[in-house]
Amino acid sequence: MLLEMVDITKRFGSVLANDRVNLQVRQGEIHAIVGENGAGKSTLMKVLYGLVRPDSGTIRMRSREVRITDPGVATQLGIGMVHQHFMLIPQLTVAANLVLGMEPHGRLGTYDRRGAQQATKDLAQALGFQIAPEDLVGDLSVGARQRLEIMKVLYRGAQLIVLDEPTAVLTPQETGELFKTMRKLRESGKTIIFITHKLSEVMELTHRVSVMRHGRVVGVMETDQVTPDQLAEMMVGRPVLGQVDKDPFRPGPVVLEVRDLQAVDARGAPRLRGVHFSLRAGEILGIAGVEGNGQTELVEVLNGLHPATAGQVFLEGRQVLGESPRQIREESVAHIPEDRQNRGLLLDFSLSENAVLGLQHRSKFSRGWLRNRAIREHAEELVELFDIRTPDLEIAVRSLSGGNQQKLIAAREVQQDPRLLIAAQPTRGVDVGSVEFIHQQLANLRSRGKAILLVSADLEEILGLSDTIAVMFRGKIVGQFQADQADERTLGLLMMGQGVGDGPSDLGSREVPEGEVR
Amino acid sequence: MKEKGGKGTFLILEILSPAVAFLLALAMGAVLILSLAENPLHVYNVMFRGGLGSIDGLGYVFFSATPLILTGLAVAFAFRAGLFNIGGEGQLYMGAFFCAWIGFTFPSMPSTLMVPLCILFAALGGAIWGLVPGVLKARFGVHEVINTIMLNFVAMLTTNFLVNHVYKEPGQMIPQTKEIATTAWIPRMAPLLQRLHIQLPTSNPLNYSLLLALMIAALAWLLLFKTRLGYEIRAVGLSHKAAEYGGIKVGATMVLSMVISGSMAGLVGVNEVLGYRHRFLDGFSTGLGFTGIAVALLGRNHPLGVVLAAVLFGILNTGALEVDIFTDIPRELVMVLQAVIIICVVVGDQVFRRWVSRRLPLQPHAGFFH
C-alpha cells in the first residue's frame, strides 16, 4: 500500500467536509475518486497536499506515518498535484516553467538555462511529448500546458500524482493522448489518483475507484466489477438516468442569425474570422470546439460584452449588433457565461442579490428602491426549483460549492424564459446529478419553442443535447451537421483543424441556406 | 447553520475585529509610554477623560468627528464602487471655498435660501473635484489614485491663490476671506442642549453640521443598500465583468460614485465655514481628507462603522490635547497611537479573518479543486 489516509475528519463550522474518510491507494495503480461537487474530494486532496490540516486522522506513506504540513512536505514525500486550473506563467518559456522554484544553477548561482532546456528535453523524451523548451507557455495549447504540468510534477520527483479533473478542458483526441500518458506513467511505476466527473473515463482507465458522498467514502471497488450506472447511483444517492427527455425536433422561425461576424481580442489578434450561422426557435445549436478558438468571443459579442469589428447579428430579423448588454437582455436574451465566478456571479454578494443580477432593472425587483421581498421570493423560487443547496439566502455565493453556483446561474437565466438562451459551458465542473438536471432544463426550454445556443468543450454534452452541431476552429465555423449525422471522431478531427482547408472556400464561410437539410 | 458565514458570524467579525485591533494598539501604545517613563494607565486615563470626562469634552469629540464622518463616508462610498478616493482633501477645500463664496458674495439673501444654497455649493465644489478623476478613470482608464492626489494640490493651491490674491479680507495679515453673511451661519448646538438640561458650554463649537453629517451617513446607507443604484455601485465595486454582464454601465456608475463621494467630502465646508469659522481660512484642513481614509478603513467602509470610527478619532483628537497639557507625553504620541491603530486594524483584521476562516468554510479556495 503506497498511501493510506485513515479516518480523516475535517470540520468547517457546522459542515463535516470529511467524515472519517479512509482512502487506500496501492503502489502502481490508477485510483479514481468520484463524487458530487461538495462531496469532500477537494478537502481530502487538500489534506493530502498539505493545504488543509485535518482535525483528526492520520496519513501513512509506505506504512510510515507522515505529517504533511504544507505542499513543500508533500513534494518531498513524492506527492505531486496537477491542478485543474494550471499554475503556469504564460510569459515564461516551457523550460523556465518546468524548473521554476528548483532551477538548475551554474557555479556562481546563475540560472543555468541550458540545464533547464536539457531537463525539459529529457523529460519530454521519456514521456514521448512533443514540446519545445524555448516556446512561450502562453502560446501553448491547453493540452500542451497540461503535459507541461505533468512534467513539472515529475521534475519534482513525484511518485504519487494527483490529477484533478484533467479531462475537463481537453478535446477527445487530447484526452486520448492524456490517457496514453497516464498508462505510460503507471508502467514506469508511478501511482495516480484521478479525480473526474466522467464515469466513462473511470471505466476506461482505472483499477479501483473510491466513491464519496456527503463527506464520506461510500464505496471502494475494483473498477471492472462495477457499472457506470451503479457508480452514478452511489455518487448521487438515487438512480441517474443520464438521458434527457427531448421532444421531437420541430424548428420554428429563425431567431438568431449571425453573418460574417468578426472580432479581435484585446491585443488586436483576430478571434472571430467570419462566423455564419442561424438558429431557429425550438432548436439547440451546439457549438463544439477546443477552447480558445473564438467561442468565448462569439458568446461575448452576441451579448454585447465584446465589440465586433465586422458582421451582422439579427435577432428575429432586427439588427442588434452594437447594442449594450442591457438592451440585449431586454430583448429577452439570457446568458449562462462560461466564466461563472467572474462574469456570472458577484461572489461577495448574497445568493438573493445574485438571483437578480441582470434583472435588477425590472420593476418587479426595483423601482429606484430595491424590492427586497420580491428579490428574496425570487431567490427562494430559484433555490427550490433548481435544488440549490444553501443554508440560507443571505450567504455569500462565494461559499457555495461550484456546482451550486452554476445551478444558481442556470436557474436565474432559464427562469427568465428567454426567447434565446446563450449557454456557454453550462455544466462545467458540475456533478452528474446536476448535469442531468441542467440539461433537462435546457431541453424543456427548447420544448417551449425557445432557441438555445449551446457552446461547450464537452462533446458528450454537445452530442446529447443539440439538434444541430457546428464546429468552431480558429474563429470560424468549419463544419455543421445535423446531430444524428455527427459522431465523436469526425467532430474531434474538425476540432483539431484536420480536414479543413484554410482558403476562402472552406466550410467556415459557406452559409447553410434555410430549408436545406442540415 | 449560522456559523456557516451567515449574518451572525459576519456581524461578530465586523465588530470584533476592529475592537481587537484597537486593544492591541493600546497595548503597543503602552509600551511606548513606558519607554518615555510615564505610567500608561495615567496617560490613558487623562486621554479618555479629556474626551469622555465632561460634557464640554464630548462636545469637542463630536465637533472633531463631524468632518471625519464626512470624509470617512467619502472614502468608504468610493471604495464600495471599487475606487480609492484619496482626493478628500482637495474636495473639501473646493467645497469649503464654494460654500464661503456664496456666503460672502450674496449677503442680502434670506437665511432660508442662503443656508441651503451654501450647503449645495459645498457639495457641488466637492462633486466637481470628484467628477474629474471619475471621468478620467472611466473614460481613459487613468488611475484615480494619481488623479485625486494631484487634484489635492490643485485645490489647495487654487484656494490659496484665491484667498491671498482675490478674496483676501482687507487689512488682515491672516490669509482668510472676509466673513460670510450672518444669514449663512449655522448655529451652535449649545443653546438647545442647555434647554434640554445638557450643560454644554456656549463656547463649545459643536454645531448643527453634526446632524447634517449623520443624515448624510444615513442617506449613504440607504443609497448603498436599499436602492438599485446602490446595488449597481456595489456590483461595480466587486467585479466590473460581472456588473457589465448584469447590464450595468460600469463607467457611468464609477463617475457617479466619484461625484457622490466628492460631494460628501465637500460638505466638510459646511461645518468649517458655516458652523465654525464663518470664513474660508487658507489651509484650514489638518489632513481631514487623509484621516478619512483611516476612518473608512476602521469603519470597514460601512456608514455606521464610519460614524463610530469618526467618533473614536474625535475622542483621540480631543484627548491628545489633554495629554499634551497634563502629562509629559507630547500630543504627537496620540497621533502615533492613531497610526498604530490603523496598522493594527489592517494587519490584525487580515490575521484575525484568516484565523476565523480556517475554522469556517467562509471562503473555500474557489476554483482550486472544483
Coordinates of C-alpha atoms in Angstrom, one line a residue, chain A residues 67 101 108 110 113 132 141 148-149 152 159 163 169 188 215 222 233 240 266 280 293 304 368 377 404 416 442 446:
Chain A
R67 CA 2.6 14.8 8.9
G101 CA 11.5 27.1 -7.9
L108 CA 28.1 31.4 -9.5
T110 CA 23.3 31.9 -12.0
R113 CA 19.4 28.0 -18.9
A132 CA 9.9 22.7 -27.4
S141 CA -2.5 24.7 -26.4
L148 CA 3.9 20.6 -19.0
E149 CA 2.1 20.5 -15.7
K152 CA 6.6 19.8 -13.6
Q159 CA 5.8 9.1 -7.3
L163 CA -4.8 14.7 -11.4
V169 CA -10.5 21.1 -20.7
S188 CA 7.1 3.3 -15.2
G215 CA -18.1 13.8 3.2
E222 CA -12.5 -2.7 -8.3
E233 CA -26.2 5.9 -8.2
V240 CA -29.3 8.6 -12.6
A266 CA -7.5 42.9 -26.6
R280 CA -34.3 28.6 -35.0
N293 CA -11.0 29.0 -30.9
G304 CA -22.9 42.9 -26.2
G368 CA -35.4 53.1 -7.5
E377 CA -39.0 35.4 -3.0
N404 CA -24.4 25.1 -6.7
Q416 CA -36.5 34.2 -17.3
L442 CA -32.4 23.3 -21.5
R446 CA -36.4 24.1 -26.3

